[in-house]
mmCIF file of C-alpha atoms and ligand atoms in Angstrom:
data_model
loop_
_atom_site.group_PDB
_atom_site.id
_atom_site.type_symbol
_atom_site.label_atom_id
_atom_site.label_comp_id
_atom_site.label_asym_id
_atom_site.label_seq_id
_atom_site.Cartn_x
_atom_site.Cartn_y
_atom_site.Cartn_z
ATOM 1 C CA MET A 135 -0.050 0.084 -0.011
ATOM 2 C CA THR A 136 1.305 3.524 -0.831
ATOM 3 C CA GLN A 137 2.652 5.246 2.350
ATOM 4 C CA VAL A 138 1.772 8.950 2.313
ATOM 5 C CA ALA A 139 3.476 11.444 4.651
ATOM 6 C CA ILE A 140 1.700 14.752 5.077
ATOM 7 C CA ILE A 141 3.622 17.704 6.565
ATOM 8 C CA GLY A 142 1.297 20.083 8.422
ATOM 9 C CA ALA A 143 -2.059 19.521 10.285
ATOM 10 C CA GLY A 144 -3.776 22.702 9.075
ATOM 11 C CA ALA A 145 -7.010 22.488 6.987
ATOM 12 C CA ALA A 146 -5.100 21.440 3.819
ATOM 13 C CA GLY A 147 -3.051 18.707 5.377
ATOM 14 C CA LEU A 148 -5.962 17.346 7.404
ATOM 15 C CA ALA A 149 -8.234 17.477 4.275
ATOM 16 C CA VAL A 150 -5.563 15.411 2.277
ATOM 17 C CA GLY A 151 -5.512 13.016 5.333
ATOM 18 C CA GLN A 152 -9.332 12.674 5.581
ATOM 19 C CA ALA A 153 -9.827 12.147 1.804
ATOM 20 C CA LEU A 154 -7.099 9.494 1.625
ATOM 21 C CA ALA A 155 -8.546 7.816 4.823
ATOM 22 C CA GLN A 156 -11.766 7.509 3.095
ATOM 23 C CA ARG A 157 -10.033 5.596 0.300
ATOM 24 C CA ASN A 158 -8.726 3.095 2.911
ATOM 25 C CA SER A 159 -5.329 4.457 2.943
ATOM 26 C CA THR A 160 -3.557 5.204 6.267
ATOM 27 C CA PRO A 161 -1.551 8.455 5.832
ATOM 28 C CA LYS A 162 0.688 9.874 8.620
ATOM 29 C CA ILE A 163 0.524 13.608 9.399
ATOM 30 C CA TYR A 164 3.464 15.374 10.980
ATOM 31 C CA GLU A 165 2.645 18.649 12.727
ATOM 32 C CA LYS A 166 5.217 20.827 14.408
ATOM 33 C CA SER A 167 2.886 22.520 16.910
ATOM 34 C CA LEU A 168 0.922 20.777 19.627
ATOM 35 C CA SER A 169 -2.542 21.278 18.165
ATOM 36 C CA VAL A 170 -4.284 20.732 14.872
ATOM 37 C CA GLY A 171 -5.845 23.504 12.722
ATOM 38 C CA GLY A 172 -2.962 25.712 11.888
ATOM 39 C CA ARG A 173 -4.324 29.117 11.057
ATOM 40 C CA ASN A 174 -7.849 27.899 11.747
ATOM 41 C CA MET A 175 -7.145 28.467 15.332
ATOM 42 C CA THR A 176 -9.228 29.025 18.464
ATOM 43 C CA ARG A 177 -8.030 30.031 21.883
ATOM 44 C CA GLN A 178 -9.976 29.979 25.199
ATOM 45 C CA ILE A 179 -9.053 33.197 27.448
ATOM 46 C CA GLU A 180 -10.850 34.464 30.415
ATOM 47 C CA GLY A 181 -14.183 32.661 29.668
ATOM 48 C CA CYS A 182 -14.025 33.754 26.056
ATOM 49 C CA VAL A 183 -13.568 31.766 22.833
ATOM 50 C CA ILE A 184 -11.325 33.654 20.515
ATOM 51 C CA ASP A 185 -10.898 32.811 16.840
ATOM 52 C CA HIS A 186 -7.477 34.488 16.253
ATOM 53 C CA GLY A 187 -7.066 33.143 12.697
ATOM 54 C CA ALA A 188 -10.061 32.435 10.365
ATOM 55 C CA GLN A 189 -13.133 34.249 11.715
ATOM 56 C CA CYS A 190 -15.886 32.481 9.690
ATOM 57 C CA ILE A 191 -16.028 29.881 6.998
ATOM 58 C CA LYS A 192 -17.769 29.736 3.718
ATOM 59 C CA THR A 193 -19.409 26.626 2.210
ATOM 60 C CA PRO A 194 -19.825 27.123 -1.551
ATOM 61 C CA SER A 195 -20.060 23.320 -2.205
ATOM 62 C CA PRO A 196 -22.301 20.444 -0.854
ATOM 63 C CA ALA A 197 -19.153 18.685 0.252
ATOM 64 C CA LEU A 198 -18.137 21.638 2.399
ATOM 65 C CA LEU A 199 -21.588 22.096 3.701
ATOM 66 C CA HIS A 200 -21.656 18.323 4.682
ATOM 67 C CA LEU A 201 -18.431 18.762 6.590
ATOM 68 C CA VAL A 202 -19.827 21.742 8.565
ATOM 69 C CA ASN A 203 -22.908 19.669 9.471
ATOM 70 C CA LYS A 204 -20.756 16.714 10.351
ATOM 71 C CA SER A 205 -18.553 18.899 12.584
ATOM 72 C CA ALA A 206 -21.555 20.120 14.602
ATOM 73 C CA THR A 207 -22.620 16.588 15.336
ATOM 74 C CA SER A 208 -19.156 15.031 15.937
ATOM 75 C CA THR A 209 -17.848 17.810 18.095
ATOM 76 C CA ARG A 210 -21.153 18.490 19.828
ATOM 77 C CA SER A 211 -20.549 22.252 19.281
ATOM 78 C CA PRO A 212 -23.357 23.813 17.314
ATOM 79 C CA ALA A 213 -22.377 25.547 14.066
ATOM 80 C CA TYR A 214 -24.388 28.595 12.926
ATOM 81 C CA ASP A 215 -24.697 31.063 10.181
ATOM 82 C CA ILE A 216 -23.485 34.528 11.464
ATOM 83 C CA ARG A 217 -26.285 36.382 9.834
ATOM 84 C CA LEU A 218 -25.162 39.846 10.576
ATOM 85 C CA PRO A 219 -23.500 41.360 7.422
ATOM 86 C CA ILE A 220 -19.839 42.355 6.860
ATOM 87 C CA TRP A 221 -19.520 46.078 6.004
ATOM 88 C CA VAL A 222 -16.502 47.853 4.523
ATOM 89 C CA PHE A 223 -14.463 50.918 5.530
ATOM 90 C CA ASN A 224 -11.703 52.964 3.918
ATOM 91 C CA ALA A 225 -8.498 54.578 4.969
ATOM 92 C CA SER A 226 -10.419 57.588 6.444
ATOM 93 C CA GLY A 227 -12.570 55.275 8.507
ATOM 94 C CA VAL A 228 -15.668 55.985 6.419
ATOM 95 C CA ILE A 229 -18.016 52.936 6.718
ATOM 96 C CA THR A 230 -20.374 51.692 4.032
ATOM 97 C CA GLU A 231 -22.654 48.678 3.579
ATOM 98 C CA GLY A 232 -20.866 45.617 2.109
ATOM 99 C CA ASP A 233 -21.577 43.620 -1.004
ATOM 100 C CA PRO A 234 -25.196 42.294 -0.739
ATOM 101 C CA GLU A 235 -24.395 39.109 -2.727
ATOM 102 C CA LEU A 236 -21.473 38.148 -0.519
ATOM 103 C CA ASN A 237 -23.367 38.890 2.535
ATOM 104 C CA ALA A 238 -26.265 36.684 1.349
ATOM 105 C CA GLU A 239 -23.899 33.654 1.543
ATOM 106 C CA PRO A 240 -23.769 31.822 4.824
ATOM 107 C CA LYS A 241 -20.776 32.376 6.951
ATOM 108 C CA TRP A 242 -20.222 29.692 9.601
ATOM 109 C CA GLY A 243 -19.102 29.960 13.105
ATOM 110 C CA TRP A 244 -19.130 27.440 15.932
ATOM 111 C CA HIS A 245 -20.060 27.775 19.548
ATOM 112 C CA ALA A 246 -16.696 26.356 20.584
ATOM 113 C CA GLY A 247 -14.814 28.198 17.855
ATOM 114 C CA VAL A 248 -13.829 27.623 14.196
ATOM 115 C CA ASN A 249 -11.228 25.064 15.132
ATOM 116 C CA MET A 250 -14.152 22.574 15.449
ATOM 117 C CA LEU A 251 -14.103 22.176 11.696
ATOM 118 C CA THR A 252 -10.427 21.225 11.672
ATOM 119 C CA LYS A 253 -10.889 18.965 14.691
ATOM 120 C CA THR A 254 -13.506 17.152 12.743
ATOM 121 C CA LEU A 255 -11.202 16.564 9.761
ATOM 122 C CA ALA A 256 -8.453 15.364 12.149
ATOM 123 C CA SER A 257 -10.835 12.804 13.813
ATOM 124 C CA GLY A 258 -9.481 9.101 13.387
ATOM 125 C CA LEU A 259 -6.236 10.308 11.581
ATOM 126 C CA ASP A 260 -2.770 9.493 12.649
ATOM 127 C CA VAL A 261 -1.493 12.938 13.429
ATOM 128 C CA ARG A 262 1.945 13.210 15.214
ATOM 129 C CA MET A 263 2.179 16.467 17.106
ATOM 130 C CA GLY A 264 5.372 18.422 17.914
ATOM 131 C CA VAL A 265 7.248 16.987 14.941
ATOM 132 C CA ASN A 266 9.048 19.704 13.049
ATOM 133 C CA VAL A 267 10.167 18.435 9.625
ATOM 134 C CA ARG A 268 13.172 20.150 8.251
ATOM 135 C CA LYS A 269 13.733 18.538 4.844
ATOM 136 C CA VAL A 270 12.808 15.702 2.451
ATOM 137 C CA MET A 271 15.495 13.370 1.244
ATOM 138 C CA GLU A 272 15.238 11.220 -1.906
ATOM 139 C CA THR A 273 16.688 7.781 -1.086
ATOM 140 C CA GLY A 274 17.228 4.736 -3.266
ATOM 141 C CA ASN A 275 15.432 2.598 -0.627
ATOM 142 C CA ARG A 276 12.259 0.768 -0.626
ATOM 143 C CA TYR A 277 10.532 4.138 0.159
ATOM 144 C CA PRO A 278 11.637 6.803 -2.210
ATOM 145 C CA TYR A 279 11.332 9.578 0.370
ATOM 146 C CA THR A 280 12.573 10.063 3.920
ATOM 147 C CA LEU A 281 11.603 13.054 6.180
ATOM 148 C CA LEU A 282 14.271 14.455 8.406
ATOM 149 C CA ASN A 283 14.298 16.845 11.272
ATOM 150 C CA ALA A 284 16.860 19.730 11.865
ATOM 151 C CA GLU A 285 19.345 17.275 13.665
ATOM 152 C CA GLY A 286 19.155 14.903 10.732
ATOM 153 C CA ALA A 287 17.129 12.225 12.440
ATOM 154 C CA ILE A 288 14.793 10.214 10.317
ATOM 155 C CA LEU A 289 11.134 11.008 11.113
ATOM 156 C CA ALA A 290 9.383 8.981 8.445
ATOM 157 C CA GLU A 291 9.678 6.996 5.228
ATOM 158 C CA ALA A 292 7.074 7.436 2.392
ATOM 159 C CA ASP A 293 6.194 6.773 -1.200
ATOM 160 C CA ALA A 294 4.534 10.247 -1.501
ATOM 161 C CA VAL A 295 5.042 13.385 0.512
ATOM 162 C CA VAL A 296 2.428 16.199 0.756
ATOM 163 C CA LEU A 297 3.825 19.613 1.916
ATOM 164 C CA THR A 298 1.205 21.973 3.361
ATOM 165 C CA PRO A 299 3.083 24.739 5.330
ATOM 166 C CA PRO A 300 2.622 28.270 3.927
ATOM 167 C CA GLY A 301 4.387 28.755 0.633
ATOM 168 C CA PRO A 302 7.511 30.577 1.990
ATOM 169 C CA GLN A 303 7.983 27.842 4.658
ATOM 170 C CA THR A 304 7.457 25.111 1.997
ATOM 171 C CA ALA A 305 10.004 26.899 -0.148
ATOM 172 C CA GLU A 306 12.620 26.954 2.669
ATOM 173 C CA MET A 307 12.043 23.151 3.156
ATOM 174 C CA ILE A 308 12.453 22.380 -0.507
ATOM 175 C CA ALA A 309 15.573 24.506 -0.652
ATOM 176 C CA VAL A 310 17.418 22.381 1.967
ATOM 177 C CA SER A 311 15.915 19.114 0.694
ATOM 178 C CA VAL A 312 18.060 16.394 -0.951
ATOM 179 C CA ILE A 313 16.154 15.832 -4.230
ATOM 180 C CA ASP A 314 16.905 15.991 -7.955
ATOM 181 C CA GLN A 315 18.341 19.430 -8.810
ATOM 182 C CA MET A 316 16.072 20.035 -11.857
ATOM 183 C CA LEU A 317 13.041 19.157 -9.838
ATOM 184 C CA LYS A 318 14.175 21.401 -7.005
ATOM 185 C CA ASP A 319 14.777 24.302 -9.411
ATOM 186 C CA ARG A 320 11.323 23.817 -11.021
ATOM 187 C CA LEU A 321 9.537 23.834 -7.567
ATOM 188 C CA LEU A 322 11.452 26.702 -6.235
ATOM 189 C CA ALA A 323 10.770 28.816 -9.307
ATOM 190 C CA GLU A 324 6.941 28.393 -8.565
ATOM 191 C CA LEU A 325 7.233 28.665 -4.793
ATOM 192 C CA SER A 326 9.454 31.675 -4.805
ATOM 193 C CA GLN A 327 6.519 33.711 -6.220
ATOM 194 C CA VAL A 328 4.376 33.277 -3.123
ATOM 195 C CA THR A 329 4.287 36.142 -0.626
ATOM 196 C CA TYR A 330 2.185 36.541 2.573
ATOM 197 C CA ARG A 331 0.903 39.438 4.651
ATOM 198 C CA ARG A 332 1.665 39.502 8.385
ATOM 199 C CA CYS A 333 -1.072 40.079 10.892
ATOM 200 C CA LEU A 334 -1.080 41.032 14.527
ATOM 201 C CA SER A 335 -4.473 39.668 15.726
ATOM 202 C CA VAL A 336 -5.724 41.593 18.798
ATOM 203 C CA ALA A 337 -8.908 40.534 20.807
ATOM 204 C CA LEU A 338 -10.158 43.330 23.091
ATOM 205 C CA ALA A 339 -12.673 42.733 25.890
ATOM 206 C CA TYR A 340 -14.960 45.514 27.100
ATOM 207 C CA ALA A 341 -17.461 45.797 29.927
ATOM 208 C CA ARG A 342 -20.258 46.437 27.423
ATOM 209 C CA ARG A 343 -21.302 45.755 23.846
ATOM 210 C CA PRO A 344 -21.347 48.478 21.232
ATOM 211 C CA ALA A 345 -24.640 48.398 19.246
ATOM 212 C CA VAL A 346 -23.959 48.216 15.539
ATOM 213 C CA PRO A 347 -25.872 46.643 12.465
ATOM 214 C CA TRP A 348 -22.872 44.664 11.317
ATOM 215 C CA TYR A 349 -20.925 41.582 12.511
ATOM 216 C CA ALA A 350 -17.508 42.868 11.045
ATOM 217 C CA LEU A 351 -15.868 45.539 8.996
ATOM 218 C CA LEU A 352 -13.391 44.983 6.291
ATOM 219 C CA ASN A 353 -10.891 47.540 5.151
ATOM 220 C CA SER A 354 -11.425 47.666 1.463
ATOM 221 C CA ASP A 355 -8.381 49.786 0.315
ATOM 222 C CA ARG A 356 -5.880 48.208 2.610
ATOM 223 C CA GLN A 357 -4.693 51.665 3.692
ATOM 224 C CA HIS A 358 -6.046 51.655 7.290
ATOM 225 C CA PRO A 359 -4.063 50.320 10.285
ATOM 226 C CA ILE A 360 -6.910 47.793 10.846
ATOM 227 C CA ALA A 361 -7.572 45.220 8.242
ATOM 228 C CA TRP A 362 -10.624 43.561 9.904
ATOM 229 C CA LEU A 363 -12.745 44.345 12.956
ATOM 230 C CA ALA A 364 -15.235 41.864 14.199
ATOM 231 C CA CYS A 365 -17.867 41.872 16.931
ATOM 232 C CA GLU A 366 -17.002 38.334 18.216
ATOM 233 C CA HIS A 367 -19.645 38.555 21.033
ATOM 234 C CA VAL A 368 -22.348 38.188 18.399
ATOM 235 C CA LYS A 369 -21.159 34.592 18.024
ATOM 236 C CA PRO A 370 -22.977 32.561 20.612
ATOM 237 C CA GLY A 371 -20.780 31.009 23.069
ATOM 238 C CA HIS A 372 -17.785 33.370 22.561
ATOM 239 C CA ALA A 373 -18.189 35.917 25.368
ATOM 240 C CA PRO A 374 -19.976 36.035 28.673
ATOM 241 C CA GLU A 375 -23.373 37.732 28.828
ATOM 242 C CA GLY A 376 -22.938 41.548 28.244
ATOM 243 C CA MET A 377 -19.244 41.502 27.655
ATOM 244 C CA GLY A 378 -18.108 43.158 24.397
ATOM 245 C CA LEU A 379 -15.488 41.033 22.631
ATOM 246 C CA LEU A 380 -13.931 42.695 19.638
ATOM 247 C CA LEU A 381 -11.269 41.354 17.427
ATOM 248 C CA ALA A 382 -8.965 43.773 15.460
ATOM 249 C CA GLN A 383 -6.752 41.990 12.856
ATOM 250 C CA MET A 384 -4.137 44.582 11.994
ATOM 251 C CA GLY A 385 -3.008 45.290 8.440
ATOM 252 C CA HIS A 386 0.378 44.302 7.014
ATOM 253 C CA ALA A 387 2.071 47.730 7.357
ATOM 254 C CA PHE A 388 0.957 48.174 10.935
ATOM 255 C CA SER A 389 1.828 44.571 11.788
ATOM 256 C CA LEU A 390 5.307 44.842 10.308
ATOM 257 C CA GLU A 391 5.918 48.204 12.002
ATOM 258 C CA HIS A 392 5.138 46.856 15.494
ATOM 259 C CA TRP A 393 6.153 43.226 15.067
ATOM 260 C CA ASP A 394 8.985 43.415 17.590
ATOM 261 C CA GLU A 395 6.978 45.339 20.169
ATOM 262 C CA ILE A 396 4.571 42.541 21.254
ATOM 263 C CA ASP A 397 4.502 38.825 21.671
ATOM 264 C CA LYS A 398 1.555 36.383 21.696
ATOM 265 C CA GLY A 399 -0.194 36.541 25.024
ATOM 266 C CA THR A 400 -2.718 38.229 27.317
ATOM 267 C CA TYR A 401 -2.116 41.849 28.489
ATOM 268 C CA GLY A 402 -3.764 44.523 30.673
ATOM 269 C CA LYS A 403 -5.324 42.463 33.321
ATOM 270 C CA ASN A 404 -3.228 43.850 36.075
ATOM 271 C CA GLY A 405 -2.160 47.166 34.595
ATOM 272 C CA PRO A 406 -2.094 49.376 31.598
ATOM 273 C CA LEU A 407 -1.888 47.962 28.049
ATOM 274 C CA PRO A 408 1.400 48.083 26.323
ATOM 275 C CA PRO A 409 1.520 51.178 23.972
ATOM 276 C CA VAL A 410 0.962 49.194 20.774
ATOM 277 C CA LEU A 411 -2.246 47.738 22.138
ATOM 278 C CA ALA A 412 -3.357 51.149 23.523
ATOM 279 C CA GLU A 413 -2.914 52.229 19.889
ATOM 280 C CA VAL A 414 -5.050 49.398 18.529
ATOM 281 C CA HIS A 415 -7.769 50.241 21.106
ATOM 282 C CA HIS A 416 -7.589 53.838 19.859
ATOM 283 C CA HIS A 417 -8.115 52.880 16.261
ATOM 284 C CA VAL A 418 -10.939 50.521 17.161
ATOM 285 C CA GLN A 419 -12.724 53.114 19.171
ATOM 286 C CA ALA A 420 -12.383 55.606 16.276
ATOM 287 C CA LEU A 421 -14.160 53.196 14.029
ATOM 288 C CA PHE A 422 -17.026 52.797 16.440
ATOM 289 C CA ALA A 423 -17.125 56.548 16.808
ATOM 290 C CA ALA A 424 -18.012 55.910 20.529
ATOM 291 C CA ASP A 425 -16.372 55.586 23.872
ATOM 292 C CA LEU A 426 -16.021 51.947 24.552
ATOM 293 C CA GLY A 427 -14.494 52.451 27.964
ATOM 294 C CA PRO A 428 -11.110 50.950 28.866
ATOM 295 C CA PRO A 429 -10.457 47.443 27.618
ATOM 296 C CA LEU A 430 -10.716 44.865 30.451
ATOM 297 C CA TRP A 431 -7.798 42.938 28.869
ATOM 298 C CA ALA A 432 -6.272 42.174 25.340
ATOM 299 C CA ASP A 433 -5.183 38.946 23.850
ATOM 300 C CA VAL A 434 -2.640 38.857 21.004
ATOM 301 C CA HIS A 435 -1.546 36.426 18.380
ATOM 302 C CA CYS A 436 1.123 37.131 15.842
ATOM 303 C CA TRP A 437 0.869 35.602 12.338
ATOM 304 C CA ARG A 438 4.109 35.812 10.316
ATOM 305 C CA TYR A 439 2.312 34.151 7.432
ATOM 306 C CA ALA A 440 -1.312 35.336 7.696
ATOM 307 C CA LEU A 441 -2.744 35.465 4.221
ATOM 308 C CA PRO A 442 -1.270 34.969 0.780
ATOM 309 C CA ASP A 443 -0.867 38.073 -1.385
ATOM 310 C CA THR A 444 0.567 36.209 -4.356
ATOM 311 C CA THR A 445 0.063 32.554 -5.012
ATOM 312 C CA ALA A 446 1.577 29.675 -6.870
ATOM 313 C CA ASP A 447 -0.010 27.431 -9.580
ATOM 314 C CA PHE A 448 -1.502 24.255 -8.276
ATOM 315 C CA GLU A 449 -0.987 22.343 -11.606
ATOM 316 C CA ARG A 450 2.659 23.296 -12.007
ATOM 317 C CA LEU A 451 3.534 22.232 -8.505
ATOM 318 C CA ASN A 452 1.517 19.033 -8.500
ATOM 319 C CA SER A 453 2.275 17.675 -11.970
ATOM 320 C CA THR A 454 5.930 16.813 -11.646
ATOM 321 C CA GLY A 455 5.307 13.063 -11.407
ATOM 322 C CA SER A 456 7.954 13.114 -8.396
ATOM 323 C CA GLY A 457 5.703 11.815 -5.628
ATOM 324 C CA LEU A 458 5.944 15.337 -3.959
ATOM 325 C CA PHE A 459 2.591 17.111 -3.738
ATOM 326 C CA PHE A 460 1.631 20.635 -2.523
ATOM 327 C CA ALA A 461 -1.534 21.803 -0.966
ATOM 328 C CA GLY A 462 -2.626 24.842 1.038
ATOM 329 C CA ASP A 463 -4.179 28.279 0.689
ATOM 330 C CA TYR A 464 -1.176 29.547 -1.410
ATOM 331 C CA VAL A 465 -2.134 27.233 -4.333
ATOM 332 C CA ALA A 466 -5.722 28.508 -4.208
ATOM 333 C CA GLU A 467 -6.823 31.890 -5.281
ATOM 334 C CA GLN A 468 -6.813 33.474 -1.777
ATOM 335 C CA GLY A 469 -6.316 32.617 1.926
ATOM 336 C CA ARG A 470 -9.579 30.824 2.927
ATOM 337 C CA VAL A 471 -10.128 27.719 4.976
ATOM 338 C CA HIS A 472 -12.586 26.241 2.478
ATOM 339 C CA LEU A 473 -10.241 26.745 -0.348
ATOM 340 C CA ALA A 474 -7.302 25.069 1.578
ATOM 341 C CA ILE A 475 -9.534 22.157 2.148
ATOM 342 C CA GLU A 476 -10.386 21.921 -1.501
ATOM 343 C CA SER A 477 -6.689 22.035 -2.424
ATOM 344 C CA GLY A 478 -6.171 19.094 -0.044
ATOM 345 C CA TRP A 479 -9.021 17.065 -1.506
ATOM 346 C CA ARG A 480 -7.647 17.781 -5.044
ATOM 347 C CA VAL A 481 -4.171 16.441 -3.944
ATOM 348 C CA ALA A 482 -5.814 13.363 -2.412
ATOM 349 C CA GLU A 483 -7.452 12.679 -5.798
ATOM 350 C CA LEU A 484 -4.029 12.988 -7.601
ATOM 351 C CA ILE A 485 -2.432 10.558 -5.197
ATOM 352 C CA ALA A 486 -5.348 8.098 -5.657
ATOM 353 C CA ALA A 487 -5.070 8.425 -9.400
ATOM 354 C CA THR A 488 -1.333 7.820 -9.339
ATOM 355 C CA ARG A 489 -1.790 4.770 -7.206
ATOM 356 C CA ASN A 490 -4.489 3.366 -9.516
ATOM 357 C CA GLY A 491 -2.710 4.385 -12.734
HETATM 358 C C1 FAD B 718 -5.606 36.598 10.725
HETATM 359 C C2 FAD B 718 -6.309 35.663 9.700
HETATM 360 C C3 FAD B 718 -7.596 35.743 9.359
HETATM 361 C C4 FAD B 718 -8.240 34.916 8.490
HETATM 362 N N1 FAD B 718 -9.528 34.989 8.228
HETATM 363 C C5 FAD B 718 -10.185 33.971 7.513
HETATM 364 C C6 FAD B 718 -11.539 33.895 7.415
HETATM 365 O O1 FAD B 718 -12.390 34.640 8.093
HETATM 366 N N2 FAD B 718 -12.118 32.958 6.741
HETATM 367 C C7 FAD B 718 -11.310 31.929 6.014
HETATM 368 O O2 FAD B 718 -11.949 31.038 5.417
HETATM 369 N N3 FAD B 718 -10.013 31.985 6.125
HETATM 370 C C8 FAD B 718 -9.388 32.872 6.853
HETATM 371 N N4 FAD B 718 -8.031 32.957 7.038
HETATM 372 C C9 FAD B 718 -7.329 32.099 6.229
HETATM 373 C C10 FAD B 718 -7.151 30.673 6.700
HETATM 374 O O3 FAD B 718 -7.031 30.610 8.069
HETATM 375 C C11 FAD B 718 -6.155 29.969 5.876
HETATM 376 O O4 FAD B 718 -6.275 30.139 4.505
HETATM 377 C C12 FAD B 718 -6.203 28.402 6.147
HETATM 378 O O5 FAD B 718 -6.423 28.133 7.480
HETATM 379 C C13 FAD B 718 -4.785 27.899 5.577
HETATM 380 O O6 FAD B 718 -4.764 26.488 5.823
HETATM 381 P P1 FAD B 718 -3.472 25.691 5.391
HETATM 382 O O7 FAD B 718 -3.682 24.328 5.765
HETATM 383 O O8 FAD B 718 -3.210 25.967 3.961
HETATM 384 O O9 FAD B 718 -2.305 26.328 6.265
HETATM 385 P P2 FAD B 718 -1.969 26.363 7.859
HETATM 386 O O10 FAD B 718 -3.251 26.481 8.552
HETATM 387 O O11 FAD B 718 -0.896 27.439 7.953
HETATM 388 O O12 FAD B 718 -1.465 24.928 8.093
HETATM 389 C C14 FAD B 718 -0.096 24.572 7.965
HETATM 390 C C15 FAD B 718 0.398 23.705 9.068
HETATM 391 O O13 FAD B 718 1.781 23.342 8.759
HETATM 392 C C16 FAD B 718 2.323 23.230 10.045
HETATM 393 N N5 FAD B 718 3.871 23.389 9.708
HETATM 394 C C17 FAD B 718 4.520 24.379 9.220
HETATM 395 N N6 FAD B 718 5.809 24.029 9.090
HETATM 396 C C18 FAD B 718 5.881 22.749 9.452
HETATM 397 C C19 FAD B 718 7.052 21.913 9.697
HETATM 398 N N7 FAD B 718 8.257 22.242 9.246
HETATM 399 N N8 FAD B 718 6.942 20.627 10.067
HETATM 400 C C20 FAD B 718 5.581 20.161 10.440
HETATM 401 N N9 FAD B 718 4.524 21.034 10.375
HETATM 402 C C21 FAD B 718 4.706 22.344 9.928
HETATM 403 C C22 FAD B 718 1.858 24.543 10.790
HETATM 404 O O14 FAD B 718 2.084 24.469 12.134
HETATM 405 C C23 FAD B 718 0.396 24.427 10.416
HETATM 406 O O15 FAD B 718 -0.372 23.743 11.430
HETATM 407 C C24 FAD B 718 -7.496 33.896 7.847
HETATM 408 C C25 FAD B 718 -6.079 33.695 8.254
HETATM 409 C C26 FAD B 718 -5.480 34.575 9.256
HETATM 410 C C27 FAD B 718 -4.045 34.299 9.642
#
C-alpha cells in the first residue's frame, strides 16, 4: 500500500488525510505545533472563545456544507450562520454597507470556535504532534522519500509526501531538501512567487457591547491600520453575557511596524496595556465613533504568514510526477479555509489516481 506522509495539520493537510483515509489509505501527518488546525485556530481566554485566525467559514459546495454539518454533530458544538453582515471601511474610516451578494452567503461560526471544523477533519487520523520536519530526502531505498528533522534524524519514510506549510516555509524546506536538482529548481521557481501578509491579531474585551448593525468591518483599500474588525460577542458561546469582545486584525504595514513590540499573550489584566495595544484600542474606538470604555484585557496572536498576497500554480507544483505534492491556501486563489480544504481534496485525488494508474 502507498505510504503517504503529510507535513502540516492545518486545513489543507487534514483534508488530504481525511480524503485518503476515506479511500482506505492510512497516511501519517506530521505537525510541528501541539494542536491541529494551523491558522484555523481557536483560543480560550478569560471565559471567552477567540478565533484568532479564520473568523468565519464559507461553504460554496455540498461537500463543504456536509463537513460543517458533520462537525456540529461530531464535536457537539453547534455551528451557526453568522447572519449579521460584513460592512467595509476605507483609509479615512468611512463605513459603508458591504456587497449584498457576498453577505447573502452563509458564513459559519461554531459555539466552541472555528477550530471545530479542523478537529472534525482530524478525527481518526494518525497525527503526530510536535514534529518539526526540516527537509525531504530522496533515497534509493524501498521508500523513495525520507523526512528528516533539523538534527538529521529520520522521522518517516514514504512513497509520496504532501507539503502543506505556507508557501515561503514550504520553499525553505524544498531549498534544503536532498532531491533531484532540476526538480528542486522547478519547484522553487514556482514557490518563490508566493508572498504573505503579516498580521497582529488583537482581541479586546470591554465591559459592554457596542450596538452596530454589522458583524464585522473589512478595510477595502488596505490603507487603514486595521484590516478587519469583528464583533466576536455576536457569536453564541464566545463571550460572557453583556461583555463586548472585539477582534482587530491589523493590516500588514501596521503589523510589520510593530512586530517586535509585542508577543503572543494576554495583556492589561493587572495594569495598563502596552503602547501598541493602546494604539489598537484607539483605532478600534475611532471606527465605532463611540467611547467603549477602557479594555478589560487584550489577547494577541502574531501571524508571520497570515494570508497569501501572491499565490503559486496548483497544476505546475503538482504535475511533476515526483511523488511530492503541494496543498494549502497559497495554491488557491486566496487565503480561505474552504479553499485550503479543497486544495487538499484535489491532492488526495491526484495521489489516488497515481496509485491506480
Ligand atoms: C488573521 C487571519 C484571518 C483569517 N480569516 C479567515 C476567514 O475569516 N475565513 C477563512 O476562510 N479564512 C481565513 N483565514 C485564512 C485561513 O485561516 C487559511 O487560509 C487556512 O487556514 C490555511 O490552511 P493551510 O492548511 O493552507 O495552512 P496552515 O493553517 O498554515 O497549516 C499549515 C500547518 O503546517 C504546520 N507546519 C509548518 N511548518 C511545519 C514543519 N516544518 N513541520 C511540520 N509542520 C509544519 C503548521 O504548524 C500548520 O499547522 C485567515 C487567516 C488569518 C491568519
